[in-house]
CSV table of C-alpha atoms and ligand atoms in Angstrom, one decimal:
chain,number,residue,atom,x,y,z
A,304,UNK,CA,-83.3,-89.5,-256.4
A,305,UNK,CA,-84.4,-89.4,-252.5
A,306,UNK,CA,-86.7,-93.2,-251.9
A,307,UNK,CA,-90.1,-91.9,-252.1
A,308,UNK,CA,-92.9,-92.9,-249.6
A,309,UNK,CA,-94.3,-94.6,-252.8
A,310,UNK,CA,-91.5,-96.8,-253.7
A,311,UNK,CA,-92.0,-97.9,-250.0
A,312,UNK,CA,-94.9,-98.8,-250.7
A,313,UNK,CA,-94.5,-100.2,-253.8
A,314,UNK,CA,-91.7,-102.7,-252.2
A,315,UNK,CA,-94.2,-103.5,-249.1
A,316,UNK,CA,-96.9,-104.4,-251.8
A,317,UNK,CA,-94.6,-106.4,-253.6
A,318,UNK,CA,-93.9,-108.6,-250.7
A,319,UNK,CA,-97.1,-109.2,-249.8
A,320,UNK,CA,-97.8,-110.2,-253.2
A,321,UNK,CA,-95.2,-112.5,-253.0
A,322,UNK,CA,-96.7,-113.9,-249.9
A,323,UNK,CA,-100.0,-114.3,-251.4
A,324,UNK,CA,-98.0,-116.1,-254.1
A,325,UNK,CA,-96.2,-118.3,-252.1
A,326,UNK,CA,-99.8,-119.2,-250.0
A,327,UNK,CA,-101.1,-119.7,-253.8
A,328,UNK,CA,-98.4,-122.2,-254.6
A,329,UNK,CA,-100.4,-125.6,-254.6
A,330,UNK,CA,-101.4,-124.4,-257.5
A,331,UNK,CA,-98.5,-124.9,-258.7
A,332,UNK,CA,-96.6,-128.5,-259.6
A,333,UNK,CA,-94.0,-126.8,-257.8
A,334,UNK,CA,-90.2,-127.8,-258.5
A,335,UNK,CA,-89.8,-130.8,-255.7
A,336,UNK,CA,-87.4,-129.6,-253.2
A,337,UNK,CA,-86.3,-132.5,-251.6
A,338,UNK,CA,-89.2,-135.4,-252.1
A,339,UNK,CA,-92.4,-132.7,-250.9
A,340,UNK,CA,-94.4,-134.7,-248.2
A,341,UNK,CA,-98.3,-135.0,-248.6
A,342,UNK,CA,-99.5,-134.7,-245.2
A,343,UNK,CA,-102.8,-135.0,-245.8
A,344,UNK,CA,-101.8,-138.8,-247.2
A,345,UNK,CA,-99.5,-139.4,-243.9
A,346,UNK,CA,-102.9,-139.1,-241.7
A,347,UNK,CA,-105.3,-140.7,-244.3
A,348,UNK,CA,-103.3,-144.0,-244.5
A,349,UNK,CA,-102.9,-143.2,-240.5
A,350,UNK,CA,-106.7,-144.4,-240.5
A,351,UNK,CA,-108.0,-142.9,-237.3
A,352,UNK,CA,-107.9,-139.3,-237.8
A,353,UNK,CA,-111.1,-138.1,-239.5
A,354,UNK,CA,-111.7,-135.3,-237.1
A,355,UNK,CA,-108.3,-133.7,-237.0
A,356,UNK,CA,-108.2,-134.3,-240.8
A,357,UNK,CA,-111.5,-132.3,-241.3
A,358,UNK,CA,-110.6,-130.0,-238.7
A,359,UNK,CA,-107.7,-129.2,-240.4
A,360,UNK,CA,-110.0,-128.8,-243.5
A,361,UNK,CA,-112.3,-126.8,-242.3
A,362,UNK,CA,-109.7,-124.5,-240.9
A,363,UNK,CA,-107.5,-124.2,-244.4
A,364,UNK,CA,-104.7,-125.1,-242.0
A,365,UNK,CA,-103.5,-127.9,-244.4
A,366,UNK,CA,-102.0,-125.3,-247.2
A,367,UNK,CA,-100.4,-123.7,-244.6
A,368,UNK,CA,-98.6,-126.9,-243.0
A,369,UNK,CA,-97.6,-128.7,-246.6
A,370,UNK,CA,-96.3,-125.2,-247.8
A,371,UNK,CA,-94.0,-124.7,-244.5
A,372,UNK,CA,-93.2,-128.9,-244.5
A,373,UNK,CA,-91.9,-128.5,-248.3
A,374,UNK,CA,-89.8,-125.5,-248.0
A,375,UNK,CA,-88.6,-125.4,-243.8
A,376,UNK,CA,-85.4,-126.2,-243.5
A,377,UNK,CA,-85.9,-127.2,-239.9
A,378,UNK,CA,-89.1,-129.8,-240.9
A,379,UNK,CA,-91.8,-130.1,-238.8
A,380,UNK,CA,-93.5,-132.5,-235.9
A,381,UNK,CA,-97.1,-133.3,-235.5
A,382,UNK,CA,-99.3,-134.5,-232.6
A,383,UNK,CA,-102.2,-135.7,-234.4
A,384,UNK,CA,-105.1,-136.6,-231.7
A,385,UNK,CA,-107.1,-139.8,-232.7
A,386,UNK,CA,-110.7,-140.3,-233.6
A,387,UNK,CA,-110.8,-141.7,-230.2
A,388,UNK,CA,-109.2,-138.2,-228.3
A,389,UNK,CA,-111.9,-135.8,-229.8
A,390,UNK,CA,-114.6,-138.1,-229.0
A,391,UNK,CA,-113.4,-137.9,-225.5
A,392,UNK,CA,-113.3,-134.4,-225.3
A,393,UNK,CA,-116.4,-132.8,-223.0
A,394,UNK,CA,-118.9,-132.1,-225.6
A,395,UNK,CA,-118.6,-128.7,-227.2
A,396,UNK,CA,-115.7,-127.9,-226.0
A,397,UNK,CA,-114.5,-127.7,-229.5
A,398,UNK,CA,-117.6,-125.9,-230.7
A,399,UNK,CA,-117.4,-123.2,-228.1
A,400,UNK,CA,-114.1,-121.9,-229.9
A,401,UNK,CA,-114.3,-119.4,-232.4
A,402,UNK,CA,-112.4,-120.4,-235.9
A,403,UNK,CA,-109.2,-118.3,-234.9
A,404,UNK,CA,-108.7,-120.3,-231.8
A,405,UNK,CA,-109.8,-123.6,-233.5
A,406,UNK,CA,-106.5,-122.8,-235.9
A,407,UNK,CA,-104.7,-121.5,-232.4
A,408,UNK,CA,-105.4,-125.3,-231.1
A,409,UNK,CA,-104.2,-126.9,-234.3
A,410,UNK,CA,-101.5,-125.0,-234.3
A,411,UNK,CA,-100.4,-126.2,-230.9
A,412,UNK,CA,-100.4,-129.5,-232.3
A,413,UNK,CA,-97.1,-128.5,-234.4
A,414,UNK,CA,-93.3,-127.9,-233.7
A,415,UNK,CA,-91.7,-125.7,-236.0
A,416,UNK,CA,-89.2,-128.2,-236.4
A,417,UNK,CA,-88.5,-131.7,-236.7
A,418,UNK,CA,-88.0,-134.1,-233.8
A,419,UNK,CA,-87.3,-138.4,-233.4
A,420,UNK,CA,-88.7,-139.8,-230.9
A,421,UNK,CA,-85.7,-139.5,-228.7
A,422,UNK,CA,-84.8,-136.2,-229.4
A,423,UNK,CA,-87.8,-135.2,-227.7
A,424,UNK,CA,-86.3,-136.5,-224.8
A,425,UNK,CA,-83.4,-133.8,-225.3
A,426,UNK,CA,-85.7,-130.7,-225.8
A,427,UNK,CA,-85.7,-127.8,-222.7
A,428,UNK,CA,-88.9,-127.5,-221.4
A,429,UNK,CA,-91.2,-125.2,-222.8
A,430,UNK,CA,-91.0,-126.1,-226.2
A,431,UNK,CA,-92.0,-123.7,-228.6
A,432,UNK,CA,-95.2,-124.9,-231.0
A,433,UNK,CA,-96.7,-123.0,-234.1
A,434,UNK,CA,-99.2,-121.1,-231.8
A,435,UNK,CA,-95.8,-119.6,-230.3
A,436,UNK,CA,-95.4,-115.9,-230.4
A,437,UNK,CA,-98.7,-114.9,-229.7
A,438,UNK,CA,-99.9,-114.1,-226.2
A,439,UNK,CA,-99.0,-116.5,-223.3
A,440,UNK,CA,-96.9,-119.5,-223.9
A,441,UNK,CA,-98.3,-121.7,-225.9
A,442,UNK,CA,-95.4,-124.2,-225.3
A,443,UNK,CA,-95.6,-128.2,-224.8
A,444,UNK,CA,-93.0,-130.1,-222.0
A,445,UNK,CA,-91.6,-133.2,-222.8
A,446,UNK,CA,-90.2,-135.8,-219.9
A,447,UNK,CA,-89.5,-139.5,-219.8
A,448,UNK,CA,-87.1,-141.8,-220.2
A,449,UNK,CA,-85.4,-144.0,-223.1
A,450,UNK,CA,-88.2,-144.9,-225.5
A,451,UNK,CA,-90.7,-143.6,-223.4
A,452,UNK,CA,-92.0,-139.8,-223.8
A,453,UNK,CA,-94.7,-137.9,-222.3
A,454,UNK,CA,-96.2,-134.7,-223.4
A,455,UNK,CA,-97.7,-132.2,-221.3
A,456,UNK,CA,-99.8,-128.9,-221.8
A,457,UNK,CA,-100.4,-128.6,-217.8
A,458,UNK,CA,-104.2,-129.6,-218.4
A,459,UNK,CA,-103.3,-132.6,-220.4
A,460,UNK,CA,-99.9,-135.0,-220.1
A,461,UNK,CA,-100.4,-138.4,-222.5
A,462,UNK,CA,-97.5,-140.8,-223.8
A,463,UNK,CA,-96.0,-140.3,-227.0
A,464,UNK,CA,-95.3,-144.4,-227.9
A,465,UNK,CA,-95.1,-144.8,-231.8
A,466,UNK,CA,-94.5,-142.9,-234.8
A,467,UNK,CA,-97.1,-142.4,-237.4
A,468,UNK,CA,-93.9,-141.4,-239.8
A,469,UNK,CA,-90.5,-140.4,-238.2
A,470,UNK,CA,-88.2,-139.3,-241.9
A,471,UNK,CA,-87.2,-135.7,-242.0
A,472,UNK,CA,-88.6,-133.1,-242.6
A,473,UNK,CA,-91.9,-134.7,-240.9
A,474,UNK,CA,-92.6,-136.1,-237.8
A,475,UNK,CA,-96.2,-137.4,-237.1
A,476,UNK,CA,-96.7,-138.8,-233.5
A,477,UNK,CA,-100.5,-140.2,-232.8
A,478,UNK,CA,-101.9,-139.2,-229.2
A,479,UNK,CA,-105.0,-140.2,-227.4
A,480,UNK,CA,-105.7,-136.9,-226.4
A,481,UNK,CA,-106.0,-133.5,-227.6
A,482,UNK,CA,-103.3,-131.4,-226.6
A,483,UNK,CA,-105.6,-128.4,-224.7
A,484,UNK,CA,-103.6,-125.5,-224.0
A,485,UNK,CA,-103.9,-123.8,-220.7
A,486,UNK,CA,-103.6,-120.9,-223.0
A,487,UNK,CA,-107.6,-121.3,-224.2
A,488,UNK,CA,-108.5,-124.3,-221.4
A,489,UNK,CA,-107.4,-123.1,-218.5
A,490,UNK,CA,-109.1,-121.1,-215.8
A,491,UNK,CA,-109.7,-117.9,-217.2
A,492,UNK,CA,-109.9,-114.6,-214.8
A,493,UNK,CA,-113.1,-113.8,-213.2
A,494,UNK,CA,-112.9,-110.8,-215.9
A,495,UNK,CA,-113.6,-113.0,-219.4
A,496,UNK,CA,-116.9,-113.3,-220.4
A,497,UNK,CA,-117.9,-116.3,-221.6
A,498,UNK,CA,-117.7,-117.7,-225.3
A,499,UNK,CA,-120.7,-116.6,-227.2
A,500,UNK,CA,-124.0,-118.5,-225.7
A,501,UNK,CA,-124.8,-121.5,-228.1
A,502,UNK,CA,-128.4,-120.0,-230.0
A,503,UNK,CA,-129.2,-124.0,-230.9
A,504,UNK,CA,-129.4,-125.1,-226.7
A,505,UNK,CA,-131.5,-127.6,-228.0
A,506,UNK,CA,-129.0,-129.5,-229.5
A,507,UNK,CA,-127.2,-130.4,-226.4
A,508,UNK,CA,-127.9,-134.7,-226.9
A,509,UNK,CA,-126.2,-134.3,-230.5
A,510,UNK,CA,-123.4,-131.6,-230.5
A,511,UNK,CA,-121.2,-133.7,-233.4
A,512,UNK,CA,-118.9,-131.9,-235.1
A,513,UNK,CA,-120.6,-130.7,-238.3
A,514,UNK,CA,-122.8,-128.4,-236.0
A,515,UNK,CA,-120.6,-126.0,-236.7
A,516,UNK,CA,-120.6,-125.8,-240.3
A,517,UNK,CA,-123.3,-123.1,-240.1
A,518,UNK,CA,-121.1,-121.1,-238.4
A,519,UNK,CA,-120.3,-118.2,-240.6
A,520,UNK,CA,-117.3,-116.9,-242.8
A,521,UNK,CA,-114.3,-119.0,-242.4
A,522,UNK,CA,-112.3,-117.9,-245.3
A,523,UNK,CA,-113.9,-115.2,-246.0
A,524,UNK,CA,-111.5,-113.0,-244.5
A,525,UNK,CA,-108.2,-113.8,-246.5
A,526,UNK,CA,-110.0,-114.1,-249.5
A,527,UNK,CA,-111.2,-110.4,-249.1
A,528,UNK,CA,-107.7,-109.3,-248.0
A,529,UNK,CA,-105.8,-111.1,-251.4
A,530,UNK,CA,-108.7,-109.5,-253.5
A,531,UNK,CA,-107.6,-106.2,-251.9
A,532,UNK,CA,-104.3,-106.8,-252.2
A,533,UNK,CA,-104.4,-107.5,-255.6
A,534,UNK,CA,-106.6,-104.5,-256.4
A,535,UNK,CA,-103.9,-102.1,-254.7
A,536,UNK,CA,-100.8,-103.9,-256.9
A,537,UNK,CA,-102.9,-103.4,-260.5
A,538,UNK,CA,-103.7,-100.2,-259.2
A,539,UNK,CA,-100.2,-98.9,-258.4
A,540,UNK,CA,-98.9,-100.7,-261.2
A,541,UNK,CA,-100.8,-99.0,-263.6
A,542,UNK,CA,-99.4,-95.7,-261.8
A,543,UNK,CA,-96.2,-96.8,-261.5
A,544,UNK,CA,-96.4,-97.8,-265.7
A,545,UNK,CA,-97.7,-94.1,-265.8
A,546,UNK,CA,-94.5,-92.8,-264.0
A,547,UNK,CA,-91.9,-94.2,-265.6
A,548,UNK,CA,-93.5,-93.3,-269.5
B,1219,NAG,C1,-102.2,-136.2,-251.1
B,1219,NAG,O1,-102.9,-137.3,-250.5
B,1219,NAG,C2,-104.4,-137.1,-250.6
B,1219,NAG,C3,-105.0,-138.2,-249.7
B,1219,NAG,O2,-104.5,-139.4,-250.0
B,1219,NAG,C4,-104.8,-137.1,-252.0
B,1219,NAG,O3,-106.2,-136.9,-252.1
B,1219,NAG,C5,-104.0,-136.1,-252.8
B,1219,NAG,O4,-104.3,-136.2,-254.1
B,1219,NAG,C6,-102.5,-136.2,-252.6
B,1219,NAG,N1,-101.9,-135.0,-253.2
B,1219,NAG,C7,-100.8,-135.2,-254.0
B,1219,NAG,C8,-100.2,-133.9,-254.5
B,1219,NAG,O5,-100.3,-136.3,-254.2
B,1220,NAG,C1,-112.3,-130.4,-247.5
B,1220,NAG,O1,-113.4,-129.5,-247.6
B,1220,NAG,C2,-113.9,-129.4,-248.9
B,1220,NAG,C3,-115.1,-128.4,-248.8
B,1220,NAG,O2,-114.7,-127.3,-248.1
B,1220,NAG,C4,-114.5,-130.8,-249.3
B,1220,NAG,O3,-115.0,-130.7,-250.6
B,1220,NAG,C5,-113.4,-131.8,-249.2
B,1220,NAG,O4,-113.9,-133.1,-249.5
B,1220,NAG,C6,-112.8,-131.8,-247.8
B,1220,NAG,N1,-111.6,-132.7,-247.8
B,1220,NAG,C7,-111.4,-133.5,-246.7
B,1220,NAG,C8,-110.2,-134.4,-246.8
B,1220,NAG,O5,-112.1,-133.5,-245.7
B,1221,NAG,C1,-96.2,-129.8,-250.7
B,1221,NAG,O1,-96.0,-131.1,-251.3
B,1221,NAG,C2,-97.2,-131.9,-251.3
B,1221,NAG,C3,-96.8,-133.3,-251.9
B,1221,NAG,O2,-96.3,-133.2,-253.2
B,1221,NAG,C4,-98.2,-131.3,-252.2
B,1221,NAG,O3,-99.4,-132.1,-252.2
B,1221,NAG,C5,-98.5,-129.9,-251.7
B,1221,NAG,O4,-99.4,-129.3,-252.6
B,1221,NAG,C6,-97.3,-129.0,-251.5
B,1221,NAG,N1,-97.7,-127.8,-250.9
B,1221,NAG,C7,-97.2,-126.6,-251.2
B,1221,NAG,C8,-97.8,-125.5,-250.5
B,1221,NAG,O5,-96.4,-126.5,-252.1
B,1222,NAG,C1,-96.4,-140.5,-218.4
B,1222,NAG,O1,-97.8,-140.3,-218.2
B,1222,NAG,C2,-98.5,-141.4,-217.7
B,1222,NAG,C3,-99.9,-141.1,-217.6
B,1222,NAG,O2,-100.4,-140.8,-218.8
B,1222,NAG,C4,-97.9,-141.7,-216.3
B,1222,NAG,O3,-98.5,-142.9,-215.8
B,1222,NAG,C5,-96.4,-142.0,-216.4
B,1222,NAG,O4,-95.8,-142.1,-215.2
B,1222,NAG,C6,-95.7,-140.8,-217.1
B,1222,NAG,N1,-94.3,-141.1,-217.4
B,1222,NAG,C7,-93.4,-140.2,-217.2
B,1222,NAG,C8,-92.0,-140.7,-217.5
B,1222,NAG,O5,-93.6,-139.0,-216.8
B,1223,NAG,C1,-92.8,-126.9,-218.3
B,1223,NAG,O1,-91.5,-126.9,-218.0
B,1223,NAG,C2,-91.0,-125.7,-217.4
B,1223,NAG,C3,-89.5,-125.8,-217.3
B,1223,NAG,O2,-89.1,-127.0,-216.7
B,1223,NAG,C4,-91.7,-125.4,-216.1
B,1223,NAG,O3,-91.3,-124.1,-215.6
B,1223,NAG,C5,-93.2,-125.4,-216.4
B,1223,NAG,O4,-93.9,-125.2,-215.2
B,1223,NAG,C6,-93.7,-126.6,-217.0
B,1223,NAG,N1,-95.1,-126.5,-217.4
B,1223,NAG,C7,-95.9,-127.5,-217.3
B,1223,NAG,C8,-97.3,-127.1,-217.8
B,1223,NAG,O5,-95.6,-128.6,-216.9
B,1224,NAG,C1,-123.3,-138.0,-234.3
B,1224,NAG,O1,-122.2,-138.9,-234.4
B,1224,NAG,C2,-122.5,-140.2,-234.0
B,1224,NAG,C3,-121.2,-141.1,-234.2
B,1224,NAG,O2,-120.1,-140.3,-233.7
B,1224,NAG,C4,-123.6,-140.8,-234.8
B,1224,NAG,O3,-124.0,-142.1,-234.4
B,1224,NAG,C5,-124.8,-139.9,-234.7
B,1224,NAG,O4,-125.9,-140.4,-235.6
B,1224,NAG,C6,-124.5,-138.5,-235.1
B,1224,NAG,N1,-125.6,-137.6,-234.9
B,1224,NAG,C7,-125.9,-136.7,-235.8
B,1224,NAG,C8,-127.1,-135.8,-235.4
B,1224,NAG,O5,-125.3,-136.5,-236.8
């Protein structure tokens, strides 16, 4: 019985059903691992982190964190920027990113693991964040001394002075900046064209954040791609049913 192209397929599809699954989970009162964390509750009690909370909304980065805090065996770390760090951001610089590189700037935010305070101070410099693996760096450097850390993107370096919540598997560290990565900040070669041209220039006295809720389809996309998904695996299945009868 030689492994057909279509049991290949029939395994890949099953894996990314099993993804889907897993991304699904919340669903779920899933069988607590551990004590589960609820991030979201870490930063609402935190009390001065509005933006990044909707941010993180807005960019359905939450499932993705709480799903890879409950079941990483490594934990995580978090720099969450303060009220106070977005508003001091040069206006629209958070507008002028598209949604993929809002997520990309989130997900510098995160360490795919779980630090103290002081183990920061043990860390080899660049250290890997959850934008990691995608073009250019996307690292974070760490220096200082006993209990006092600074964290540096190369645009950016701003102390790291008390924990928001320091228990494994998740470490949330305030900042009073946003952590801007050279990566989508930095000076970009003569070649790049600039981000799309804002169509509302009038706006340029009141550019808060909920401007860019018009923008359009931000889940769209993974919705589409599970609906798919799913439409291939009842599809096959229903061939698969037919083989094997
Ligand atoms: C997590 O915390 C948020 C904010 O406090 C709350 O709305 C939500 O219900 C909590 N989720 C769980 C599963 O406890
Ligand atoms: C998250 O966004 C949804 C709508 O997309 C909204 O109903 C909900 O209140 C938001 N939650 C938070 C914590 O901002
Ligand atoms: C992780 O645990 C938290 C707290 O119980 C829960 O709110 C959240 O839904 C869980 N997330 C996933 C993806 O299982
Ligand atoms: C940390 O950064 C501050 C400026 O934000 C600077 O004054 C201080 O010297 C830095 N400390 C170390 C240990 O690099
Ligand atoms: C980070 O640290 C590495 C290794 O020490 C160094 O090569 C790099 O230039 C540093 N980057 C920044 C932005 O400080
Ligand atoms: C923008 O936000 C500020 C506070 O951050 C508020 O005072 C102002 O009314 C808001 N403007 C608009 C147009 O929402």
């Amino acid at each position: 019985m030689a492994t057909s192209p279509l049991s290949l397929v029939l395994l890949s599809l099953f894996l990314s059903l099993s993804l889907h699954a897993q991304a699904q989970a919340p669903a779920a009162p899933a069988p607590a691992p551990s004590g589960p964390v609820n991030f979201t509750a870490v930063l609402v009690k935190g009390g001065q982190f509005v933006t990044f909370i909707s941010l993180l909304n807005k960019t359905q980065t939450f499932n993705q964190i709480e799903n890879q805090i409950n079941s990483s065996s490594e934990g995580m770390t978090i720099f969450a920027p303060t009220d106070n760090a977005f508003s001091n951001l040069k206006s629209g610089a958070l507008n002028g990113l598209s949604q993929q590189q809002q997520v990309q700037l989130l997900q510098y935010h995160m360490l795919p693991k779980f630090y103290s305070l002081s183990n920061l101070l043990l860390v080899s410099n660049p250290v890997p964040t959850q934008a990691s693996g995608q073009e250019g760096v996307w690292g974070l450097n760490f220096t200082g001394q006993s209990n006092q850390v600074n964290v540096s993107t190369g645009l950016v370096e701003v102390q790291v002075n008390n924990a928001l919540r320091q228990d494994f598997p998740l470490a949330v560290y305030p900042v009073d900046k946003v952590l801007l990565p050279e990566e989508l900040f930095g000076v970009k070669p003569p070649s790049a064209s600039p981000p799309a041209p804002a169509t509302k220039g009038s706006s340029s006295g009141k550019s808060n954040s909920s401007d860019t809720a018009a923008e359009p389809s931000p889940g769209k996309n993974s919705a589409g791609g599970r609906n798919v998904a799913l439409g291939l695996i009842f599809g096959l299945g229903f061939v698969s049913v037919g083989i094997l009868s």
